[in-house]
């Protein structure tokens, strides 16, 4: 199976992998057909779990490979890691300031980005869409790395592991969008459609990330670190703060620990 996958175009692999992560988002959104409300502790633990997965993936699947690859091609390991990481955070910060969106559990008056009259449901979807941009980009860059002369079977396994990890944390994210929309009075079908729509951007970002890396292979270490910085920005800006809004609730913290441990296990055991 691995040998067959290695013969496929990295762009096609990036597309298939991000379609998988989108499909898991859709599965998470489908939970709205079974539940109308979601317990706050459950929601916090899911957001924490997603945060833990993204933090672990940022280092084990992106930053560490960026450092190792930079050293292989004669660059100081820290240089592309630091520059790319900060550039990724800056990129998401700029989008965060422009794209209208609303964080989970917030009132419409607290919407961020350019002022707009969009409905609360649309703003919530745009918020999760903002999360999915760096996730899709990270998977695309990881598969695009297969075009590098330094890539081998471990590169493919690492990319597949990253896609699996992103997919796992997309399940609770999909549910975290659709179920609150149902709670606010939206029909189950519409809440599902809105929830799964937040993941459509992942295949787009994945393909673009893969194409960028293939066309500019020399920037691969920077691209890997860029994706890591973008994901960490999302975690620090929204996921962990939302999961920890109730100070006396440790479910978010426990979720972070479990998510990090699971992604670390997947990367070390499978990579």
CSV table of C-alpha atoms in Angstrom, one decimal:
chain,number,residue,atom,x,y,z
A,1,UNK,CA,0.0,0.0,0.0
A,2,UNK,CA,2.7,2.5,1.0
A,3,UNK,CA,4.7,1.6,-2.2
A,4,UNK,CA,1.6,2.3,-4.3
A,5,UNK,CA,1.0,5.6,-2.6
A,6,UNK,CA,4.6,6.7,-3.2
A,7,UNK,CA,3.9,6.4,-6.9
A,8,UNK,CA,1.0,8.9,-6.8
A,9,UNK,CA,1.4,12.7,-7.4
A,10,UNK,CA,1.9,14.6,-4.1
A,11,UNK,CA,-0.9,17.0,-5.1
A,12,UNK,CA,-3.3,14.2,-5.6
A,13,UNK,CA,-2.3,12.7,-2.2
A,14,UNK,CA,-2.7,16.1,-0.6
A,15,UNK,CA,-6.2,16.4,-2.1
A,16,UNK,CA,-7.3,12.9,-1.0
A,17,UNK,CA,-5.9,13.5,2.5
A,18,UNK,CA,-7.7,16.7,3.0
A,19,UNK,CA,-10.9,15.3,1.5
A,20,UNK,CA,-10.6,12.7,4.3
A,21,UNK,CA,-10.2,15.4,7.0
A,22,UNK,CA,-13.2,17.2,5.5
A,23,UNK,CA,-15.2,14.0,5.6
A,24,UNK,CA,-14.4,13.7,9.4
A,25,UNK,CA,-15.6,17.2,9.9
A,26,UNK,CA,-18.8,16.2,8.2
A,27,UNK,CA,-19.1,13.2,10.5
A,28,UNK,CA,-18.7,15.4,13.5
A,29,UNK,CA,-21.4,17.8,12.1
A,30,UNK,CA,-23.8,14.9,11.7
A,31,UNK,CA,-23.9,14.5,15.5
A,32,UNK,CA,-26.6,17.3,15.3
A,33,UNK,CA,-29.0,14.6,14.1
A,34,UNK,CA,-28.6,12.8,17.5
A,35,UNK,CA,-28.1,15.7,19.9
A,36,UNK,CA,-29.7,19.1,20.3
A,37,UNK,CA,-27.5,20.4,23.0
A,38,UNK,CA,-24.0,19.8,24.2
A,39,UNK,CA,-22.7,19.8,27.7
A,40,UNK,CA,-20.3,22.6,28.4
A,41,UNK,CA,-17.7,20.3,29.9
A,42,UNK,CA,-17.9,18.0,26.9
A,43,UNK,CA,-17.5,21.0,24.5
A,44,UNK,CA,-14.5,22.3,26.5
A,45,UNK,CA,-12.9,18.8,26.5
A,46,UNK,CA,-13.4,18.5,22.7
A,47,UNK,CA,-11.9,22.0,22.1
A,48,UNK,CA,-9.0,21.1,24.5
A,49,UNK,CA,-8.5,17.8,22.6
A,50,UNK,CA,-8.3,19.6,19.3
A,51,UNK,CA,-5.8,22.1,20.8
A,52,UNK,CA,-3.6,19.2,22.1
A,53,UNK,CA,-3.6,17.5,18.7
A,54,UNK,CA,-2.7,20.7,16.9
A,55,UNK,CA,0.1,21.6,19.3
A,56,UNK,CA,1.7,18.2,19.0
A,57,UNK,CA,1.3,18.1,15.3
A,58,UNK,CA,2.9,21.6,15.0
A,59,UNK,CA,6.1,20.3,16.5
A,60,UNK,CA,6.3,16.6,15.7
A,61,UNK,CA,4.9,16.8,12.1
A,62,UNK,CA,6.0,20.3,11.1
A,63,UNK,CA,8.6,22.1,13.1
A,64,UNK,CA,10.9,19.2,13.9
A,65,UNK,CA,11.0,18.1,10.2
A,66,UNK,CA,11.6,21.7,9.2
A,67,UNK,CA,14.6,21.9,11.4
A,68,UNK,CA,16.0,18.5,10.2
A,69,UNK,CA,15.4,19.4,6.6
A,70,UNK,CA,17.1,22.8,6.9
A,71,UNK,CA,20.2,21.2,8.4
A,72,UNK,CA,20.3,18.7,5.6
A,73,UNK,CA,20.5,21.4,3.0
A,74,UNK,CA,23.0,23.5,4.9
A,75,UNK,CA,20.8,26.0,6.7
A,76,UNK,CA,20.9,26.8,10.4
A,77,UNK,CA,18.1,24.7,11.8
A,78,UNK,CA,16.6,27.6,13.8
A,79,UNK,CA,16.4,30.0,10.9
A,80,UNK,CA,13.5,28.7,8.8
A,81,UNK,CA,11.8,27.4,11.9
A,82,UNK,CA,11.7,30.8,13.6
A,83,UNK,CA,11.0,32.8,10.4
A,84,UNK,CA,8.4,30.5,9.0
A,85,UNK,CA,6.7,30.0,12.4
A,86,UNK,CA,6.3,33.8,13.0
A,87,UNK,CA,5.2,34.3,9.4
A,88,UNK,CA,2.5,31.7,9.8
A,89,UNK,CA,1.3,33.4,13.0
A,90,UNK,CA,1.3,36.8,11.3
A,91,UNK,CA,-0.6,35.4,8.3
A,92,UNK,CA,-3.4,34.1,10.6
A,93,UNK,CA,-3.4,37.3,12.6
A,94,UNK,CA,-4.0,39.3,9.5
A,95,UNK,CA,-6.8,37.1,8.4
A,96,UNK,CA,-8.3,37.2,11.9
A,97,UNK,CA,-8.4,41.0,11.7
A,98,UNK,CA,-10.1,41.0,8.3
A,99,UNK,CA,-12.4,38.0,8.1
A,100,UNK,CA,-15.7,38.5,9.9
A,101,UNK,CA,-16.1,35.7,12.4
A,102,UNK,CA,-17.6,34.9,15.8
A,103,UNK,CA,-15.9,32.7,18.4
A,104,UNK,CA,-17.9,29.9,20.0
A,105,UNK,CA,-20.2,30.9,23.0
A,106,UNK,CA,-19.9,34.6,22.1
A,107,UNK,CA,-22.6,37.1,21.5
A,108,UNK,CA,-23.0,38.5,18.0
A,109,UNK,CA,-21.9,41.9,19.3
A,110,UNK,CA,-18.5,40.4,20.0
A,111,UNK,CA,-17.8,39.4,16.4
A,112,UNK,CA,-14.3,40.0,15.1
A,113,UNK,CA,-12.9,41.2,11.8
A,114,UNK,CA,-14.4,43.7,9.4
A,115,UNK,CA,-17.8,44.9,10.7
A,116,UNK,CA,-20.6,43.1,8.9
A,117,UNK,CA,-24.4,42.4,9.2
A,118,UNK,CA,-23.9,38.7,8.5
A,119,UNK,CA,-26.0,36.4,10.7
A,120,UNK,CA,-24.6,34.7,13.8
A,121,UNK,CA,-24.6,31.3,12.1
A,122,UNK,CA,-22.5,32.5,9.2
A,123,UNK,CA,-20.0,34.1,11.6
A,124,UNK,CA,-19.7,30.9,13.6
A,125,UNK,CA,-19.0,28.9,10.4
A,126,UNK,CA,-16.4,31.5,9.3
A,127,UNK,CA,-14.7,31.1,12.7
A,128,UNK,CA,-14.2,27.4,12.2
A,129,UNK,CA,-13.3,27.9,8.6
A,130,UNK,CA,-10.5,30.2,9.9
A,131,UNK,CA,-9.2,27.1,11.9
A,132,UNK,CA,-9.3,24.9,8.9
A,133,UNK,CA,-7.2,27.0,6.7
A,134,UNK,CA,-3.9,26.2,8.5
A,135,UNK,CA,-5.0,22.6,9.0
A,136,UNK,CA,-5.5,22.0,5.3
A,137,UNK,CA,-2.3,24.0,4.6
A,138,UNK,CA,-0.3,21.9,7.0
A,139,UNK,CA,-1.5,18.6,5.4
A,140,UNK,CA,-0.8,19.9,1.9
A,141,UNK,CA,2.7,21.1,2.8
A,142,UNK,CA,3.4,17.7,4.4
A,143,UNK,CA,2.5,15.8,1.3
A,144,UNK,CA,4.1,18.4,-0.9
A,145,UNK,CA,7.4,17.6,0.9
A,146,UNK,CA,7.4,14.3,-1.0
A,147,UNK,CA,8.7,16.2,-4.0
A,148,UNK,CA,11.9,17.0,-2.1
A,149,UNK,CA,15.0,15.0,-3.0
A,150,UNK,CA,15.5,14.4,0.7
A,151,UNK,CA,12.0,12.7,1.1
A,152,UNK,CA,11.6,9.0,1.7
A,153,UNK,CA,9.0,6.6,3.0
A,154,UNK,CA,9.1,8.2,6.4
A,155,UNK,CA,8.0,11.5,4.8
A,156,UNK,CA,4.9,9.9,3.4
A,157,UNK,CA,4.1,8.1,6.7
A,158,UNK,CA,4.6,11.4,8.6
A,159,UNK,CA,2.2,13.2,6.2
A,160,UNK,CA,-0.4,10.4,6.6
A,161,UNK,CA,-0.1,10.6,10.4
A,162,UNK,CA,-0.6,14.3,10.3
A,163,UNK,CA,-3.7,13.9,8.1
A,164,UNK,CA,-5.0,11.3,10.6
A,165,UNK,CA,-4.4,13.6,13.5
A,166,UNK,CA,-6.1,16.6,11.9
A,167,UNK,CA,-9.0,14.4,11.0
A,168,UNK,CA,-9.4,13.2,14.5
A,169,UNK,CA,-9.6,16.7,15.9
A,170,UNK,CA,-12.0,17.8,13.1
A,171,UNK,CA,-14.7,15.5,14.5
A,172,UNK,CA,-15.2,17.5,17.7
A,173,UNK,CA,-14.8,20.8,15.7
A,174,UNK,CA,-17.7,19.8,13.4
A,175,UNK,CA,-19.9,18.9,16.3
A,176,UNK,CA,-18.9,22.1,18.1
A,177,UNK,CA,-20.4,24.1,15.2
A,178,UNK,CA,-23.5,22.2,14.2
A,179,UNK,CA,-24.9,21.4,17.7
A,180,UNK,CA,-24.8,25.0,19.0
A,181,UNK,CA,-26.6,26.1,15.8
A,182,UNK,CA,-29.3,23.6,16.5
A,183,UNK,CA,-29.5,24.8,20.1
A,184,UNK,CA,-30.1,28.3,18.7
A,185,UNK,CA,-33.2,27.1,16.9
A,186,UNK,CA,-31.8,26.1,13.4
A,187,UNK,CA,-33.2,23.0,11.8
A,188,UNK,CA,-31.0,19.8,12.1
A,189,UNK,CA,-30.4,19.7,8.4
A,190,UNK,CA,-29.4,23.3,8.1
A,191,UNK,CA,-27.2,23.1,11.2
A,192,UNK,CA,-25.5,20.0,9.6
A,193,UNK,CA,-25.0,21.8,6.3
A,194,UNK,CA,-23.5,24.9,8.0
A,195,UNK,CA,-21.3,22.7,10.2
A,196,UNK,CA,-19.8,20.6,7.4
A,197,UNK,CA,-19.3,23.7,5.2
A,198,UNK,CA,-16.6,24.9,7.6
A,199,UNK,CA,-14.4,22.0,6.4
A,200,UNK,CA,-14.7,22.6,2.7
A,201,UNK,CA,-11.7,25.0,2.8
A,202,UNK,CA,-9.3,22.2,3.8
A,203,UNK,CA,-9.0,20.5,0.4
A,204,UNK,CA,-8.5,23.9,-1.2
A,205,UNK,CA,-5.8,24.9,1.3
A,206,UNK,CA,-4.2,21.5,1.1
A,207,UNK,CA,-3.9,21.5,-2.7
A,208,UNK,CA,-2.6,25.1,-2.7
A,209,UNK,CA,0.0,24.2,0.0
A,210,UNK,CA,1.2,21.2,-2.0
A,211,UNK,CA,1.5,23.1,-5.2
A,212,UNK,CA,3.4,25.9,-3.5
A,213,UNK,CA,5.9,23.5,-2.0
A,214,UNK,CA,6.4,21.5,-5.2
A,215,UNK,CA,7.0,24.7,-7.2
A,216,UNK,CA,9.4,26.2,-4.6
A,217,UNK,CA,11.0,23.1,-3.0
A,218,UNK,CA,13.8,25.3,-1.6
A,219,UNK,CA,11.2,27.0,0.7
A,220,UNK,CA,10.0,23.7,2.1
A,221,UNK,CA,11.5,24.2,5.6
A,222,UNK,CA,9.9,27.6,5.8
A,223,UNK,CA,6.6,26.3,4.6
A,224,UNK,CA,6.5,23.5,7.2
A,225,UNK,CA,7.2,26.1,10.0
A,226,UNK,CA,4.7,28.5,8.5
A,227,UNK,CA,1.9,25.9,8.8
A,228,UNK,CA,3.0,25.2,12.4
A,229,UNK,CA,2.9,28.9,13.3
A,230,UNK,CA,-0.6,29.3,11.7
A,231,UNK,CA,-1.9,26.3,13.7
A,232,UNK,CA,-0.4,27.5,17.0
A,233,UNK,CA,-2.0,30.9,16.4
A,234,UNK,CA,-5.4,29.3,16.2
A,235,UNK,CA,-4.8,27.3,19.3
A,236,UNK,CA,-3.6,30.3,21.3
A,237,UNK,CA,-6.1,32.8,19.9
A,238,UNK,CA,-9.3,30.8,20.3
A,239,UNK,CA,-9.4,27.1,21.1
A,240,UNK,CA,-7.6,27.1,24.5
A,241,UNK,CA,-9.2,30.5,25.7
A,242,UNK,CA,-12.7,29.2,24.8
A,243,UNK,CA,-12.0,25.8,26.5
A,244,UNK,CA,-10.9,27.6,29.7
A,245,UNK,CA,-13.6,30.3,29.9
A,246,UNK,CA,-14.9,28.5,33.0
A,247,UNK,CA,-11.9,28.7,35.4
A,248,UNK,CA,-13.2,26.0,37.7
A,249,UNK,CA,-13.6,23.5,34.8
A,250,UNK,CA,-10.5,21.4,34.1
A,251,UNK,CA,-12.1,19.4,31.2
A,252,UNK,CA,-10.4,21.7,28.6
A,253,UNK,CA,-6.9,21.1,30.2
A,254,UNK,CA,-7.5,17.4,30.4
A,255,UNK,CA,-8.5,17.5,26.7
A,256,UNK,CA,-5.3,19.3,25.8
A,257,UNK,CA,-3.2,16.7,27.5
A,258,UNK,CA,-5.0,13.7,25.9
A,259,UNK,CA,-5.0,15.3,22.5
A,260,UNK,CA,-1.2,16.1,22.7
A,261,UNK,CA,-0.4,12.6,24.0
A,262,UNK,CA,-2.4,10.9,21.2
A,263,UNK,CA,-0.8,12.9,18.4
A,264,UNK,CA,2.6,12.4,20.0
A,265,UNK,CA,2.0,8.7,20.1
A,266,UNK,CA,0.9,8.6,16.5
A,267,UNK,CA,3.9,10.6,15.3
A,268,UNK,CA,6.5,8.7,17.2
A,269,UNK,CA,5.0,5.2,16.9
A,270,UNK,CA,4.0,5.5,13.2
A,271,UNK,CA,6.7,7.9,12.0
